[in-house]
Amino acid sequence: MSRGCYLALCARPVQFEKANPVNCVFFDEANKQVFAVRSGGATGVVVKGLEDKNPISFRMEDKGEVKCIKFSLGNKILAVQRTSKSVDFLNFIPDSPQLEYTQECKTKNANILGFCWTSSTEIVFITDQGIEFYQVLPEKRSLKLVKNQNINVNWYMYCPESSVILLSTTVLGNVLQPFYFKGGTMSKLSKFEIELPAAPKSSKLSLSERDIAMATIYGQLYVLYLRHHSRTSNSTGAEVVLYHLPRESSCKKMHILKLNRTGKFALNVVDNLVVVHHQDTETSVIFDIKLKGEFDGTVTLHQLVLPARSIQPYQIPVAGPASVTNQSPVPCKLYSSSWIVFQPDIIISASEGYLWNLEVKLEPVVNLLPDKGKLMDFLLQRKECKMVILSVCSQMLSEPDRGTLAVIATVFDKLNHEYKKYLEAEQSYTMVVETGQSRGNPLLKRPVRTQAVIDQSDMYTHVLSVFTEKKEAPHKFTIAVLMEYIRSLNQFQIAVQHYLYELVIKTLVQHNLFYMLHQFLQYHVLSDSKPLACLLLSLESIYPPAHQLSLDMLKVL
C-alpha cells in the first residue's frame, strides 16, 4: 500500500514521556504544546511545542489530579484545573512571586467543563451552565469577569485560529452556539442546527463531539460533521457535512464529502484539504472543496480526489548513542487505536510519546491523477506546488507521457490564469501606492506571490529551453508547443518576453524553416522588439532576407 502514499507524518516529531499511571499527558490546541505531568506536577511538568526549541520544565505542588493544564498565549501565565469548581493560576513572569491564585466559576452549582485562553491575558471558562469570559490581572494575582452568558452546555470545542468557541446545547446536543473572541470582547454568533441522520428514538444526547471538528479551509471557518449514515436511505456509507460559519451572517450547509464506507473515522485538515482517516482499512482519503463537485441546488457533493492510501510507513528512531543502538528502527503502528487527532493537522500517540504534523506529498499525486487538467487544478491550490507543476509540464512534453496539444494548451491556460491574476493584483496595488491612496488604508497589503504563480522565466528556464535542447520531439511538435504557450500568454493579455520569441526563432533556424519565420514576422505572430531585431541582424549570413526584416522592425520601433 505504500506505493503512491500521498500523506506522511513529519520527520521531526515532538517526543514526550509516554502516558502511564504516574505520567498524565495533555495537549493544548492553542499553543500546540504537549504537557507531561508527573504525579500531579510534584515530580515535574515538561512542556514541549512544535515550534519550541527549548522545552519548559518546572514543578508544582500536587494538589490533586490535574484535569486540564494550559499556558496563556506567550507562556506567561499557567492555568491548571483540578476540580470542577475552580481554576488555579501561576505567573511565569520574571521577578514575579511563584504564588498560585484561584478563580471559582461564577454560576452557582455549575461544573467547569474546561477553559480556553483567547489571548495572553484573557481566558474563557466553559461550564455546563454557560460561558464566563475573564481578564487575568497577573500583577494583582486576580481575575476580572468581563462577560458571561447562561446556556445549557453538553460539550464545547475551540478553534484557536479563528478564536471561536462552539457550544453543544439542547437535549439532543445538535444545536450549536458559536462565540467569537477578539480584543477583549466576546460576541455571540447566530446558532445553527446540525441535521441528524434520522429522527432520534429517544430524547438523549445524539451529537457527540467526536463527530464534530472546526477548521479553516481556504480562509473560511467550517464546522465539519461526520454523519455515519446518510440522510437518504438509498445511499450507503458515511459522509462529512461542511457547514460554513461566517462571522456576519448565519451558518450554511455548503458541502458534503462522500466517504462510500462505514466504520471509525478521524478528520484532519492539511494544506486546505480535508483528510479522512479510516481505522478499519488503515487508509486515508482526501477531499478538495475547490475542485468541481456536483451541485444539487443547495449543497455541493464531492467524491474523493484520489484513491485511498495508507499514510507513508514511519520508522521510530531508537534513542541513545549510535554505537549502542545498532538495532534497526522500529516501524510505527499506523492508525493505532491510541492515536488522537487534533485540528488542523496534528496526530498524537500518547502510548508511544509522539506528536506529529500530518503532511501532504505532491509527487505521488502526479501518477494517481491521470487527468492533467484536474491535476493542475489540484496542484495550483497547494502551498509547495511550484517544482511539481514544472516537472509535470516537462513530463507532458516528453516521451513516454507526451500529451496532446489540446491537453498542453489546457495546462498552459490554467497556469497563465493564475499568473494573470497575480499580475493584475500587483498592478492595482502599484497604482494605489503611486496615486497616494494607500496612506489612509492600513489594510492595503502587497499581493503575496504564491508558488502557484509560474511566470515566463520559470517556464523558459525549467521547461521550454530544456525541451527544445533535447531535440527528441519532432520539430513540428516543438514549434507548436512554443506557439501554444505564446498563444496562451496573448489570450490572457500578458506581454510576451523577448526570450520566448528568440527560442522560437532559434528553433526555426535550426530546422531551416525560414519561410515559416518570414511568415511569423510578416503577420506579427512574433511581436517587434529591439532584442528581436538584433537577433535577426545576426542571422543575415545564413538567411539574407533577415537583414531587411530586422531593418523593417527597427523602423517600426
XYZ file of N, CA, C and O in Angstrom, residues 245-312:
272
model
N -19.244 28.780 8.508
C -19.603 29.611 9.657
C -18.997 31.010 9.502
O -17.892 31.275 9.961
N -19.713 31.930 8.822
C -19.172 33.292 8.684
C -19.476 34.081 9.958
O -20.364 33.725 10.716
N -18.715 35.172 10.184
C -18.952 35.947 11.401
C -20.195 36.831 11.279
O -20.868 37.102 12.249
N -20.481 37.275 10.047
C -21.541 38.281 9.882
C -22.923 37.667 9.729
O -23.896 38.213 10.203
N -22.991 36.527 8.995
C -24.337 36.003 8.717
C -24.501 34.614 9.318
O -23.629 34.124 10.019
N -25.618 33.970 8.989
C -25.889 32.683 9.634
C -25.129 31.547 8.951
O -24.709 31.655 7.798
N -24.989 30.477 9.696
C -24.233 29.311 9.234
C -25.007 28.596 8.126
O -26.227 28.507 8.173
N -24.281 28.093 7.130
C -24.966 27.495 5.989
C -24.293 26.177 5.612
O -23.067 26.081 5.565
N -25.122 25.167 5.343
C -24.589 23.880 4.894
C -24.129 24.034 3.445
O -24.906 24.438 2.594
N -22.841 23.734 3.169
C -22.285 24.037 1.846
C -21.825 22.806 1.062
O -22.018 22.719 -0.125
N -21.152 21.876 1.751
C -20.529 20.756 1.031
C -20.821 19.442 1.743
O -20.924 19.393 2.967
N -20.898 18.362 0.929
C -20.973 17.005 1.504
C -19.879 16.164 0.859
O -19.774 16.104 -0.375
N -19.042 15.577 1.686
C -17.955 14.722 1.191
C -18.388 13.268 1.333
O -18.673 12.806 2.436
N -18.485 12.561 0.213
C -18.994 11.183 0.222
C -17.855 10.205 0.525
O -16.886 10.126 -0.234
N -17.987 9.472 1.628
C -16.902 8.550 2.014
C -17.095 7.140 1.433
O -16.143 6.370 1.352
N -18.331 6.795 1.081
C -18.650 5.477 0.490
C -18.155 4.299 1.329
O -17.813 3.256 0.796
N -18.080 4.485 2.628
C -17.711 3.372 3.511
C -18.191 3.713 4.921
O -18.561 4.842 5.200
N -18.202 2.725 5.787
C -18.638 2.973 7.173
C -17.505 2.558 8.110
O -16.517 1.974 7.675
N -17.655 2.861 9.371
C -16.622 2.469 10.345
C -16.172 3.636 11.193
O -16.882 4.624 11.350
N -14.949 3.483 11.728
C -14.392 4.530 12.602
C -13.561 5.490 11.769
O -12.665 5.072 11.045
N -13.857 6.790 11.901
C -13.153 7.801 11.103
C -12.528 8.857 12.009
O -12.974 9.053 13.138
N -11.525 9.545 11.482
C -10.983 10.737 12.153
C -10.663 11.763 11.074
O -10.355 11.398 9.938
N -10.748 13.057 11.450
C -10.581 14.126 10.456
C -9.356 14.993 10.749
O -9.067 15.284 11.898
N -8.670 15.384 9.699
C -7.623 16.414 9.779
C -7.823 17.379 8.623
O -8.508 17.049 7.653
N -7.195 18.539 8.700
C -7.169 19.457 7.557
C -5.712 19.828 7.315
O -5.040 20.317 8.221
N -5.222 19.540 6.115
C -3.824 19.815 5.773
C -3.785 20.532 4.430
O -4.341 20.021 3.450
N -3.144 21.696 4.380
C -2.973 22.407 3.117
C -4.328 22.608 2.410
O -4.459 22.392 1.211
N -5.338 22.982 3.195
C -6.716 23.220 2.713
C -7.420 21.972 2.181
O -8.449 22.073 1.507
N -6.872 20.807 2.467
C -7.516 19.546 2.071
C -8.138 18.906 3.311
O -7.533 18.919 4.384
N -9.338 18.349 3.150
C -9.936 17.596 4.259
C -9.442 16.157 4.141
O -9.635 15.510 3.107
N -8.774 15.693 5.196
C -8.240 14.322 5.211
C -9.133 13.490 6.128
O -9.400 13.888 7.265
N -9.605 12.353 5.616
C -10.440 11.471 6.435
C -9.708 10.145 6.606
O -9.427 9.438 5.635
N -9.356 9.846 7.871
C -8.658 8.580 8.176
C -9.700 7.516 8.496
O -10.670 7.794 9.201
N -9.472 6.313 8.002
C -10.411 5.207 8.232
C -9.665 4.101 8.957
O -8.742 3.503 8.396
N -10.058 3.859 10.220
C -9.269 2.936 11.042
C -9.344 1.481 10.566
O -8.344 0.776 10.540
N -10.537 1.043 10.140
C -10.714 -0.379 9.771
C -9.804 -0.789 8.620
O -9.223 -1.870 8.631
N -9.679 0.073 7.600
C -8.854 -0.316 6.443
C -7.441 0.259 6.541
O -6.601 0.010 5.681
N -7.192 1.050 7.604
C -5.888 1.710 7.792
C -5.476 2.493 6.547
O -4.365 2.381 6.046
N -6.431 3.270 6.037
C -6.137 4.144 4.885
C -6.762 5.503 5.145
O -7.570 5.671 6.062
N -6.367 6.466 4.307
C -6.927 7.820 4.399
C -7.321 8.273 3.004
O -6.774 7.789 2.015
N -8.265 9.213 2.941
C -8.640 9.810 1.656
C -8.615 11.327 1.819
O -8.685 11.831 2.938
N -8.505 12.040 0.672
C -8.530 13.500 0.755
C -9.615 14.082 -0.155
O -9.955 13.497 -1.178
N -10.118 15.243 0.271
C -11.133 15.977 -0.485
C -10.669 17.414 -0.631
O -10.060 17.973 0.282
N -10.980 18.003 -1.788
C -10.645 19.398 -2.031
C -11.918 20.119 -2.427
O -12.451 19.889 -3.512
N -12.414 21.006 -1.560
C -13.706 21.640 -1.841
C -13.609 22.682 -2.955
O -14.626 23.170 -3.437
N -12.377 23.018 -3.386
C -12.229 23.960 -4.510
C -12.422 23.243 -5.846
O -12.692 23.879 -6.847
N -12.228 21.917 -5.854
C -12.419 21.176 -7.109
C -13.917 21.075 -7.388
O -14.725 21.034 -6.468
N -14.244 20.987 -8.658
C -15.652 20.982 -9.045
C -16.358 19.752 -8.483
O -15.889 18.627 -8.647
N -17.470 19.970 -7.819
C -18.276 18.848 -7.335
C -19.591 18.821 -8.090
O -19.730 19.436 -9.142
N -20.552 18.126 -7.499
C -21.857 18.018 -8.151
C -22.838 18.832 -7.315
O -23.083 18.509 -6.151
N -23.347 19.925 -7.873
C -24.226 20.827 -7.116
C -25.680 20.370 -7.252
O -26.172 20.203 -8.356
N -26.358 20.151 -6.118
C -27.739 19.647 -6.219
C -28.772 20.752 -5.955
O -29.922 20.475 -5.637
N -28.337 22.011 -6.083
C -29.284 23.100 -5.843
C -29.083 23.751 -4.492
O -29.359 24.937 -4.317
N -28.622 22.984 -3.505
C -28.365 23.580 -2.182
C -26.925 23.334 -1.722
O -26.277 24.222 -1.199
N -26.443 22.104 -1.899
C -25.067 21.800 -1.469
C -24.278 21.171 -2.616
O -24.851 20.690 -3.592
N -22.945 21.179 -2.464
C -22.089 20.552 -3.469
C -21.597 19.213 -2.935
O -21.055 19.141 -1.822
N -21.804 18.167 -3.729
C -21.347 16.821 -3.328
C -19.959 16.585 -3.918
O -19.724 16.854 -5.095
N -19.060 16.081 -3.096
C -17.693 15.826 -3.566
C -17.342 14.352 -3.397
O -17.621 13.754 -2.357
N -16.711 13.802 -4.420
C -16.142 12.441 -4.316
C -14.656 12.602 -3.993
O -14.098 13.685 -4.151
N -14.020 11.486 -3.569
C -12.605 11.621 -3.217
C -11.765 11.997 -4.428
O -12.053 11.591 -5.546
N -10.716 12.784 -4.185
C -9.848 13.261 -5.255
C -8.974 12.114 -5.763
O -8.757 11.955 -6.959
N -8.479 11.308 -4.834
C -7.520 10.246 -5.160
C -7.968 8.944 -4.516
O -8.710 8.952 -3.533
N -7.485 7.802 -5.024
C -7.824 6.540 -4.357
C -7.263 6.516 -2.929
O -6.270 7.193 -2.635
N -7.914 5.744 -2.057
C -7.476 5.669 -0.651
C -6.066 5.077 -0.572
O -5.741 4.137 -1.286
N -5.245 5.663 0.272
C -3.893 5.147 0.502
C -3.576 5.245 1.988
O -4.135 6.069 2.702
N -2.643 4.420 2.416
C -2.206 4.485 3.811
C -1.246 5.659 3.975
O -0.640 6.113 3.004
N -1.095 6.142 5.198
C -0.039 7.127 5.483
C 1.290 6.417 5.243
O 1.418 5.218 5.498
N 2.270 7.142 4.744
C 3.582 6.548 4.445
C 4.149 5.860 5.684
O 4.119 6.435 6.775
